Coordinates of C-alpha atoms and ligand atoms in Angstrom, one line a residue:
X10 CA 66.2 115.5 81.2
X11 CA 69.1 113.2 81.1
X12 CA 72.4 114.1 78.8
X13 CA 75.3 112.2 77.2
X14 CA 78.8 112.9 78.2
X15 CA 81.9 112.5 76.1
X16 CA 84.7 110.9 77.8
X17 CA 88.2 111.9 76.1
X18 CA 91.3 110.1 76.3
X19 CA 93.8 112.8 78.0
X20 CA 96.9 111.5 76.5
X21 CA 95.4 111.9 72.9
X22 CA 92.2 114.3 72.9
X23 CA 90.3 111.6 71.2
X24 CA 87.1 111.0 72.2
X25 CA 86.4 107.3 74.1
X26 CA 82.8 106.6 74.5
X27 CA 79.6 108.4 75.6
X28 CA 78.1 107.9 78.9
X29 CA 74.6 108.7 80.2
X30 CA 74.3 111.0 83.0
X31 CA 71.9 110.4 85.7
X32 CA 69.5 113.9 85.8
X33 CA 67.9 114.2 89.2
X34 CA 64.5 111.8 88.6
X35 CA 66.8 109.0 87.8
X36 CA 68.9 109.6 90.9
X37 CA 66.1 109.5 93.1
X38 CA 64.7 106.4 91.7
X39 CA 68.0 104.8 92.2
X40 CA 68.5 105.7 95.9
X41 CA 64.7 104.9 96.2
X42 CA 66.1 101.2 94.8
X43 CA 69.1 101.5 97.0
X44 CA 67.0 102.0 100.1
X45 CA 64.8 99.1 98.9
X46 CA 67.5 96.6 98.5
X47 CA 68.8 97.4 102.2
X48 CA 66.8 95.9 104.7
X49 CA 67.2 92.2 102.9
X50 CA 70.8 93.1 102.5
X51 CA 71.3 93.9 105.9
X52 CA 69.8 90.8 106.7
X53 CA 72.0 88.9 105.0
X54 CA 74.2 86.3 107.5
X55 CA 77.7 87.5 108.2
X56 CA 79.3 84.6 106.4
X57 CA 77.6 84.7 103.0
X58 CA 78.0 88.5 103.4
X59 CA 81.5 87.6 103.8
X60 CA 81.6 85.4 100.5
X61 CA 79.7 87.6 98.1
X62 CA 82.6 90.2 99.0
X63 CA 85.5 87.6 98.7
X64 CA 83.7 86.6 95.1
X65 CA 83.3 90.4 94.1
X66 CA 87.4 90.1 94.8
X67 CA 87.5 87.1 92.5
X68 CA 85.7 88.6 90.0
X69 CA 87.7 92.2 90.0
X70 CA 91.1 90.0 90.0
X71 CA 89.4 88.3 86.5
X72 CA 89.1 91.8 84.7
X73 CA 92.4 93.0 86.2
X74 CA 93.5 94.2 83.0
X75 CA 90.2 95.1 81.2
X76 CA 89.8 97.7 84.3
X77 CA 93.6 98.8 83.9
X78 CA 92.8 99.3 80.2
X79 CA 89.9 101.4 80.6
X80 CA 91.9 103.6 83.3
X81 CA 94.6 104.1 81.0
X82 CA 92.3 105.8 78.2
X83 CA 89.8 107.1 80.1
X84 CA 92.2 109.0 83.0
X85 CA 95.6 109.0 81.5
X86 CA 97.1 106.6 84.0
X87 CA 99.7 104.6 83.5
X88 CA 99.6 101.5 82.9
X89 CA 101.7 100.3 86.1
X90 CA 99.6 102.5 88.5
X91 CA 96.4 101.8 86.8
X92 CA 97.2 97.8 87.2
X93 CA 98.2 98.4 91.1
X94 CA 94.6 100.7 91.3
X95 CA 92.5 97.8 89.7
X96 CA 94.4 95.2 92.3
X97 CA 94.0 97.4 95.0
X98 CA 89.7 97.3 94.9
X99 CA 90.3 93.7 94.7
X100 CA 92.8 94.1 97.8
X101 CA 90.4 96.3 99.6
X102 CA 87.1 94.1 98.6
X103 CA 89.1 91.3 100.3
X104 CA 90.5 92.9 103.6
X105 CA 86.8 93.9 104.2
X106 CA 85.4 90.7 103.2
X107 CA 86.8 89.6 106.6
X108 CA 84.7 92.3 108.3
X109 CA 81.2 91.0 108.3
X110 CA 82.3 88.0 111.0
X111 CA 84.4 90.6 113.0
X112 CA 82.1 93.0 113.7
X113 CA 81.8 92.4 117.4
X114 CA 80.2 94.9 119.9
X115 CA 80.4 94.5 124.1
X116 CA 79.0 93.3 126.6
X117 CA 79.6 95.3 129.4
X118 CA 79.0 94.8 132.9
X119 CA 76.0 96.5 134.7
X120 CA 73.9 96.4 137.1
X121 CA 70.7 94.5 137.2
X122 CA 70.7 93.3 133.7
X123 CA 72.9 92.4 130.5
X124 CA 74.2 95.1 128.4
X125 CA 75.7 94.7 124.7
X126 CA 76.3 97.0 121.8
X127 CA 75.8 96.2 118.4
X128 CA 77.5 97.8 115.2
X129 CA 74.3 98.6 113.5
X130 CA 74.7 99.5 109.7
X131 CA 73.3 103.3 108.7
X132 CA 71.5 102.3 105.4
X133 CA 72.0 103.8 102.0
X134 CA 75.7 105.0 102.1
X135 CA 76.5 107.7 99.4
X136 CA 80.0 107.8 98.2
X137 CA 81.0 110.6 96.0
X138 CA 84.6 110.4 94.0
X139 CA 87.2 112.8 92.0
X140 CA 89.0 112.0 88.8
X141 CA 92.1 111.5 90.2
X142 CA 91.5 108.2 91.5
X143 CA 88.0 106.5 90.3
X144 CA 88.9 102.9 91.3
X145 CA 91.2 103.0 94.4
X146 CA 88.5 105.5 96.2
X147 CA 85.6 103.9 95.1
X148 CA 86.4 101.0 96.6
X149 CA 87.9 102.0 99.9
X150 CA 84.6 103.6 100.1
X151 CA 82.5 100.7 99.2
X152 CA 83.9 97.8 100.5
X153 CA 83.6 98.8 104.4
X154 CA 80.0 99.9 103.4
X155 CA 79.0 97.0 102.2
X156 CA 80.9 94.7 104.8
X157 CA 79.0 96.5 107.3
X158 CA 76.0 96.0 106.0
X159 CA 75.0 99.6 104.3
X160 CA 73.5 99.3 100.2
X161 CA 75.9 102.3 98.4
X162 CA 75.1 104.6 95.7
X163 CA 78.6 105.9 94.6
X164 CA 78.7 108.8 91.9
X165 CA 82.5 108.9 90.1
X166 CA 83.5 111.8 88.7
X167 CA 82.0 113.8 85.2
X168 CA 85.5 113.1 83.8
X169 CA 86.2 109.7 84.7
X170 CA 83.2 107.6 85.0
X171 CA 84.2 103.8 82.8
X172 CA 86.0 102.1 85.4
X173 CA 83.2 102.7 88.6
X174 CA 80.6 101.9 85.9
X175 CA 82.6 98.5 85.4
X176 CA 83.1 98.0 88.7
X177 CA 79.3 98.3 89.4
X178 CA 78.8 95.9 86.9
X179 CA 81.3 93.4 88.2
X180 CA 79.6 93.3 91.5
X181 CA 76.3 92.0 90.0
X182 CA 78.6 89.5 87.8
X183 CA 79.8 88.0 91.3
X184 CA 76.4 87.9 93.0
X185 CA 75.7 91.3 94.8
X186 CA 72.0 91.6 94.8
X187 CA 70.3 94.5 92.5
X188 CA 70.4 97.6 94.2
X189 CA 72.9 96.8 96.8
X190 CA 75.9 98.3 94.9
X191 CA 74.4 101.5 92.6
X192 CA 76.8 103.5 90.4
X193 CA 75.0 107.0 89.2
X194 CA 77.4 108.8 86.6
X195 CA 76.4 112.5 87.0
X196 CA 77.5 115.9 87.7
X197 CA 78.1 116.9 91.0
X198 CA 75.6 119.8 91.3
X199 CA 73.0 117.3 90.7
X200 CA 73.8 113.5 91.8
X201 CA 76.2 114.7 94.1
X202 CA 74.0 117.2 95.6
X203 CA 71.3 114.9 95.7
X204 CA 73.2 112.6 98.1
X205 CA 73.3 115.3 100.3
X206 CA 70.1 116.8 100.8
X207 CA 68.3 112.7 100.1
X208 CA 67.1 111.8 103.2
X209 CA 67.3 108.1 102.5
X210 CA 71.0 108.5 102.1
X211 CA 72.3 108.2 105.5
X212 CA 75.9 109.1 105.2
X213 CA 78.2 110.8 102.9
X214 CA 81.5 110.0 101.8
X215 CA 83.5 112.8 99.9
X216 CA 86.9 113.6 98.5
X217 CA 88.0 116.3 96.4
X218 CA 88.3 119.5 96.9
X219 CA 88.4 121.8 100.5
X220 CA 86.0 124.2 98.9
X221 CA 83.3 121.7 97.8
X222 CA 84.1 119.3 100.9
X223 CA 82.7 122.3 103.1
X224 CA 79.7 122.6 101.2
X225 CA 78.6 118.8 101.4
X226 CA 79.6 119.3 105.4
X227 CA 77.2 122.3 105.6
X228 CA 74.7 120.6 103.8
X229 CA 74.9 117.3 105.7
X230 CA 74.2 119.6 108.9
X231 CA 70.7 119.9 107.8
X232 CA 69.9 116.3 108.3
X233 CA 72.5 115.5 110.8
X234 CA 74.1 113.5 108.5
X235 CA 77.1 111.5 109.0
X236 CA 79.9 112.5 106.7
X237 CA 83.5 111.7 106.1
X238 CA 85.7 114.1 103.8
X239 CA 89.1 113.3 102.5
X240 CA 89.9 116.7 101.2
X241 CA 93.3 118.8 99.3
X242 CA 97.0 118.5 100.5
X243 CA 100.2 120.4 100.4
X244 CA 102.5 118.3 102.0
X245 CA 106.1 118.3 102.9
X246 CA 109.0 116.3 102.3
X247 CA 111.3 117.4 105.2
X248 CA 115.3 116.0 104.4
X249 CA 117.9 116.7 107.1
X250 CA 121.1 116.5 106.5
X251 CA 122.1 113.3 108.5
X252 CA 119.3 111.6 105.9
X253 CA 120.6 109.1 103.0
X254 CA 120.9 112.2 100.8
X255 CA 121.1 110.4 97.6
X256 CA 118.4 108.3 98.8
X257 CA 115.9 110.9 99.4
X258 CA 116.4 112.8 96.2
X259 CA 115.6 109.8 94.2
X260 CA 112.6 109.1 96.0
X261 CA 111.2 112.6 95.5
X262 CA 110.2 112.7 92.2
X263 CA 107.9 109.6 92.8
X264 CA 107.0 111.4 95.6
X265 CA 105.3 114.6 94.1
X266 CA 105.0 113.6 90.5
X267 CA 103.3 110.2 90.7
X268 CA 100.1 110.1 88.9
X269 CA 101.5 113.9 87.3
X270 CA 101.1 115.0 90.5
X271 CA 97.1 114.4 90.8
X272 CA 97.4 113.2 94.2
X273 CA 96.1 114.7 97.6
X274 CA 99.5 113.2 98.9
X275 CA 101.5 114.1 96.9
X276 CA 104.6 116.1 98.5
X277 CA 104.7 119.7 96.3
X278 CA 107.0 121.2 99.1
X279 CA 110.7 119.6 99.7
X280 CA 112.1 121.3 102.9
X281 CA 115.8 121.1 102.6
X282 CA 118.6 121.4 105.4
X283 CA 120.6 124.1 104.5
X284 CA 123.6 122.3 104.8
X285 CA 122.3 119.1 102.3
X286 CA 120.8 121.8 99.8
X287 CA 123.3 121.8 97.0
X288 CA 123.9 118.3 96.8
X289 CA 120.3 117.6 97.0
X290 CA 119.4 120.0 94.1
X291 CA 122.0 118.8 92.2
X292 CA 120.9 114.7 92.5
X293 CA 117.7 115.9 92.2
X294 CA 117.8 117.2 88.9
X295 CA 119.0 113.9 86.9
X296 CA 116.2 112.3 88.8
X297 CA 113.4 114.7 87.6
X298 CA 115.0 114.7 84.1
X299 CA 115.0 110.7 84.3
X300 CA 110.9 110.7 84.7
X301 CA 109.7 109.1 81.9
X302 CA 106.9 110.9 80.5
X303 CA 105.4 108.7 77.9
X304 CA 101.7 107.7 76.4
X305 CA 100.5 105.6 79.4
X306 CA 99.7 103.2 76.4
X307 CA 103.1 102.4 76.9
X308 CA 103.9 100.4 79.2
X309 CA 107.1 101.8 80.2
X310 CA 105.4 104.7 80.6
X311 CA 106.4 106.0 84.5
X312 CA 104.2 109.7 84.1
X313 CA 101.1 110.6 82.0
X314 CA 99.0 113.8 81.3
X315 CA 96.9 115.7 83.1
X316 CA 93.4 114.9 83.0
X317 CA 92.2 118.0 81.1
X318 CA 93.2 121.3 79.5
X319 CA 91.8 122.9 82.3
X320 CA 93.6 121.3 85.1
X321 CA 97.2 122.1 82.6
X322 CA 96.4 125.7 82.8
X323 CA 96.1 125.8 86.0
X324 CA 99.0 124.2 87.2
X325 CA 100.8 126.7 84.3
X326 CA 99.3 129.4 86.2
X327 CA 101.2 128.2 89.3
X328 CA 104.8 128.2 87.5
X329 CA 104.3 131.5 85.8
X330 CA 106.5 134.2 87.6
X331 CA 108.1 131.5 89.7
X332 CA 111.4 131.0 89.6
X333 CA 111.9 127.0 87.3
X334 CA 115.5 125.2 88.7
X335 CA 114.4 122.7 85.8
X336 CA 112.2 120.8 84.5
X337 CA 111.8 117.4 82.9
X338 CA 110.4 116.3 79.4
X339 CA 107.0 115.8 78.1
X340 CA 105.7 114.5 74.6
X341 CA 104.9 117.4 72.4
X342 CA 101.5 117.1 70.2
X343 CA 98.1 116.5 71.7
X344 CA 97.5 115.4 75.1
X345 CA 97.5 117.3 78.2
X346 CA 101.2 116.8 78.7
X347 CA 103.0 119.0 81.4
X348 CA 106.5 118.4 82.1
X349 CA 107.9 117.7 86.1
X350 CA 109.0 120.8 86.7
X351 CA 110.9 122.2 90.1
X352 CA 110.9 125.3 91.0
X353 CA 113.1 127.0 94.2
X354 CA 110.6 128.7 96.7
X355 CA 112.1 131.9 99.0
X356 CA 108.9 133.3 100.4
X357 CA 106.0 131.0 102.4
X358 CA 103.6 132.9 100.7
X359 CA 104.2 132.1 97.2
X360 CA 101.2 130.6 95.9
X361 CA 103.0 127.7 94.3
X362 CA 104.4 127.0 97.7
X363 CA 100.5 127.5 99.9
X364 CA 98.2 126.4 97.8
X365 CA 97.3 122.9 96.4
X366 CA 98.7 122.8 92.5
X367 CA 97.3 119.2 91.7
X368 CA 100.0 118.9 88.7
X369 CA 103.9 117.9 88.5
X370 CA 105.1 121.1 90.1
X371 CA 107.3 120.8 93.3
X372 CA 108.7 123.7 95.1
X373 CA 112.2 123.3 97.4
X374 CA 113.1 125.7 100.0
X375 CA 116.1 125.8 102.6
X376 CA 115.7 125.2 106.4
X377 CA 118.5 126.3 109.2
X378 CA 117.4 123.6 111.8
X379 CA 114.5 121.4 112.9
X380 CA 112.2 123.9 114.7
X381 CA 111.9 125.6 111.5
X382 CA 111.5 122.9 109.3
X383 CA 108.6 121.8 111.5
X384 CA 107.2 125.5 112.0
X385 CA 107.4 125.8 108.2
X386 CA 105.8 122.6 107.3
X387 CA 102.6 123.6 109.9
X388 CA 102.5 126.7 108.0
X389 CA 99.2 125.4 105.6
X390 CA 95.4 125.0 106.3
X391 CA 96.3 121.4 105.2
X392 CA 97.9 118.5 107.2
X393 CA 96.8 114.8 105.1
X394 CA 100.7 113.5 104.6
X395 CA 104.4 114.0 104.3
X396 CA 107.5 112.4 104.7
X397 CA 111.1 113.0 107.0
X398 CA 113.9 111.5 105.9
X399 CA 116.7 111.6 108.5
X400 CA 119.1 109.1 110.0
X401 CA 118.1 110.2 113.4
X402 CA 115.9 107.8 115.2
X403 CA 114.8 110.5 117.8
X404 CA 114.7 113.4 115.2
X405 CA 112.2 111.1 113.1
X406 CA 110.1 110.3 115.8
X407 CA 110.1 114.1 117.2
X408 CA 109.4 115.7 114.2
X409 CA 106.7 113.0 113.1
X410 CA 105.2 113.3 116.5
X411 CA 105.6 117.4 115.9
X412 CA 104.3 117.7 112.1
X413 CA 100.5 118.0 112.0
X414 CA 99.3 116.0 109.0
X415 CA 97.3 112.2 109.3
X416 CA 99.8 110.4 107.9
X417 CA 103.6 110.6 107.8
X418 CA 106.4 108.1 106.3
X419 CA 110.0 108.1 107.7
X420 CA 112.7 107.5 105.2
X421 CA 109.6 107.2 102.3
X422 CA 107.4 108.3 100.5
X423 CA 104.3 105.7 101.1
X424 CA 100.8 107.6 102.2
X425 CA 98.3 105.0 101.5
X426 CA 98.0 101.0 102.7
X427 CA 94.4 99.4 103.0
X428 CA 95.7 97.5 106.2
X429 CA 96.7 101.3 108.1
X430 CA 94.3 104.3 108.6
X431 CA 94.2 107.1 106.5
X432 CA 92.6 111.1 106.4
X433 CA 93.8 114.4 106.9
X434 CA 94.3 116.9 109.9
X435 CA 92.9 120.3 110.0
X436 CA 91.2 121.5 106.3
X437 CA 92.3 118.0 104.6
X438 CA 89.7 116.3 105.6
X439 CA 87.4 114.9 108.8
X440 CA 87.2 111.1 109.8
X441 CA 89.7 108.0 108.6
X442 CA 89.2 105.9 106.0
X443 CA 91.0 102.0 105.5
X444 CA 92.8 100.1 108.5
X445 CA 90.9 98.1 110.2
X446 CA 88.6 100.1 112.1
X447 CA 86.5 102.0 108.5
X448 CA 83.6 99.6 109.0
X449 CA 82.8 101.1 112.3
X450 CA 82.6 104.7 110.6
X451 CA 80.1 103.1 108.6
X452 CA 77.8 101.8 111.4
X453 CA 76.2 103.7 114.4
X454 CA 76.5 101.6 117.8
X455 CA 73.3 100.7 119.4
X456 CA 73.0 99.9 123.4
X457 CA 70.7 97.0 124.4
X458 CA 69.7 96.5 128.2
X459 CA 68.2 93.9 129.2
X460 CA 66.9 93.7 132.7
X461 CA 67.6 90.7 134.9
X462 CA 64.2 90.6 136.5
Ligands
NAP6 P1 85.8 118.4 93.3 O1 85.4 119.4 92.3 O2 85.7 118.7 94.7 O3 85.0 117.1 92.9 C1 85.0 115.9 93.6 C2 83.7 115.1 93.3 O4 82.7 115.9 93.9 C3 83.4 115.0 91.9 O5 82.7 113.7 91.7 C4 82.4 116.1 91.6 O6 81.5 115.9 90.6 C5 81.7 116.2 92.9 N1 81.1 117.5 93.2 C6 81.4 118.7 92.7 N2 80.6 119.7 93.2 C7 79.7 119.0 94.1 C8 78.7 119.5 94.9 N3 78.3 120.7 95.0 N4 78.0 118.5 95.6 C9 78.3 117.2 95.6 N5 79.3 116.8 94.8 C10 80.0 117.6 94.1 O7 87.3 117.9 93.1 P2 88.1 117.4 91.8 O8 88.3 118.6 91.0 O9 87.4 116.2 91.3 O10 89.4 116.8 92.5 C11 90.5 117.5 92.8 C12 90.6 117.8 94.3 O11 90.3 116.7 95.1 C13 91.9 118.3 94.8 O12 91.8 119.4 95.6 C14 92.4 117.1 95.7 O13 93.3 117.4 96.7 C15 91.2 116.5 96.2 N6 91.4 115.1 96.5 C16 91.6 114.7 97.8 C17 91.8 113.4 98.1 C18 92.0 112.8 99.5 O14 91.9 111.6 99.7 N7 92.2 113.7 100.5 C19 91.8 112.4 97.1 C20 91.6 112.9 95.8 C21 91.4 114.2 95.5 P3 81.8 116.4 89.0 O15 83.2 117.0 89.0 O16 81.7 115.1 88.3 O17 80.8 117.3 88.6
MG7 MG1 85.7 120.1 90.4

């Protein structure tokens, strides 16, 4: 039996449109169309592959702000990020639409015969995504998929399903044969699920949570199935005291309280010199207070809600016996508003300093020199980003070299470009995605050998 969901706007608890979920019959008949639509797809020449992915661009650049608009109501966004999410699938869409004539394998040099390896493609490719971001992840799963040569069935989020359903649609607009590009809206325990035990889907991408991440790896095991997880952060902001001071504690709002926080990169712990810590707390504190929290309607608007009333109470769960320096403001009314809020940290086992909080909550802490700033930032099951901000060249390099995360910024706060690679060390995540190498992970390498005689 399929069922309706009601998507509600988070700034306004007003409900914005139903949506049909997929129940599990329908999911298998579209991977069964998925796996259809493959072989001809595959097939396709690496040049008209090429242009139906530079005319998918075209097409996404056309409905820029339709897509921006729908983010906006359906996930809270603002409207400045939502406008940089739409233009980054069309980004993405055209990076990779240079892939299909690139793909090059080897010839290597043997004895008796010819030997070359081919990037084959895997097949059906399913790409499963959280509410945080629905367009910027979709697409930095899709677009190296489909360069390479794989048909995708992508599943967004319960929450957050208009803009992949537009961006599925948009795909057909610009040419993409049926079946090639499949959105399924859906719970996770069933669509999600499905991707993982279907054995016509032939690789999984996932990112959300660690907990749920494990359990799509487990279940990928059974098949052998290939499986790339962008998972949970808690990274840190390290600031020495040689660093631009004022500098740094500008940038750190943006840097934890972007998006209201709902970011796997997002940098909840600021390590402090102890020496810098006073006059970093104190610029800190106009910055947070300067945040503009606002209706992402409006388009000055630099922070929106939260995505739900659950998520709020759980960040409020994190603050609750903490100890709050101060906060910033929020609109009062309905919405899932939560204000920035900072909150000093004494003990590495605080859970608002361990564990992932997913909302505007950042916690600051003192450090005496640079081994302990880098022992404390290690101290997590987590290691996706963080930044260092030091005048230092050899301190930056040392203690980027020395912090164990997948992607660090020196002197800012910048986690995510589609030209670089991007993933997590150790529980946040497994594989890279972006840069110029993500077609490969979506592709197995086949050996040929032909004999001379
Ligand atoms: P989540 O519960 O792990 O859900 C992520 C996606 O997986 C959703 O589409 C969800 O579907 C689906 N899902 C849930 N259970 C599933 C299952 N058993 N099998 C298959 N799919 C399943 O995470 P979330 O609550 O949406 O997002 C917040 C978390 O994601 C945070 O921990 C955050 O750090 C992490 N995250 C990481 C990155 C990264 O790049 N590293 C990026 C964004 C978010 P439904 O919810 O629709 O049922
Ligand atoms: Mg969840």
């Amino acid at each position: 039996m399929s069922s309706s969901y009601t998507v509600v706007n988070p700034a306004t608890e007003e409900d914005v449109t139903e949506v049909e979920m997929s129940d599990l019959a329908m999911t298998d008949a579209l991977i069964a169309k998925a796996a259809d639509a493959y072989p001809a797809w595959r097939d396709v020449a690496p040049g008209e592959r090429a242009r139906l992915l530079r005319r998918f661009a075209a097409v996404v650049d056309e409905h820029i702000e339709e897509l921006a608009e729908l983010e906006v109501r359906n996930s809270g966004h603002t409207w400045g990020n939502a406008t940089w999410e739409a233009g980054n699938v069309r980004d993405v869409l055209h990076y990779y639409s240079a892939a299909p004539e690139r793909l090059t394998g080897h010839q290597i040099p043997v004895a008796g015969g010819i030997n070359m390896t081919f990037h084959e493609p895997l097949g059906v490719v399913g790409i499963i995504v959280p509410w945080n971001f629905p367009m910027p992840i979709a697409g930095w799963g899709f677009a190296p998929a489909l360069a390479a040569g794989n048909t995708v069935v992508l599943k967004p989020a319960e929450l957050t399903p208009l803009t992949a359903i537009r961006l599925g649609e948009l795909g057909l607009e610009a040419g993409l044969p049926e079946g090639v590009l499949t959105v399924i809206p859906g719970k996770g325990s069933i669509v999600g699920e499905r991707f993982v035990t279907h054995p016509a889907v032939r690789k999984v991408c996932f990112t959300g949570s660690t907990d749920v991440g494990k359990k799509i790896m487990a279940g990928c095991a059974e098949q052998v199935k290939r499986v790339t997880l962008e998972l949970g952060g808690k990274s840190a902001n390290i600031v020495f005291a040689d660093a631009d001071i004022a500098k740094a504690a500008a940038a750190a709002p943006g840097a934890v309280f972007d998006n209201a926080g709902q970011d796997c990169c997002a940098r909840s712990r600021i390590l402090v010199e102890r020496s810098a810590y006073d006059e970093f707390v104190s610029l800190l504190e106009p910055a947070v207070k300067g945040v503009r929290v606002l209706d992402p309607a409006d388009r000055s608007s630099e922070m929106g809600p939260l995505i739900s009333a659950t998520q709020r109470s759980t960040v409020q769960g994190y603050v609750e016996g903490t100890e709050v320096a101060f906060s910033g403001s929020a609109p009062n009314g309905p919405g899932f508003w939560f204000a920035p809020t900072v909150v000093l940290a004494d003990d590495p086992q605080q859970p608002v300093w361990r564990e992932e909080i997913f909302g505007p909550v950042v916690a600051v802490m003192p450090f005496d020199d640079e081994a302990q700033a880098v022992q404390l930032a290690n101290d997590t099951e987590f290691g996706l980003s963080g930044s260092i901000y030091t005048r230092d060249v050899g301190r930056a390099l040392r203690v980027s070299r020395a912090v164990e995360a997948g992607n660090l910024s020196v002197n800012s706060h910048a986690s995510v470009r589609y030209w670089t690679p991007f993933g997590g060390f150790k529980q946040s995540g497994l594989g890279r995605e972006l840069g110029p190498d993500a077609p490969h992970s979506f592709t197995d390498v086949k050996n040929i050998f032909i004999s001379h005689d």
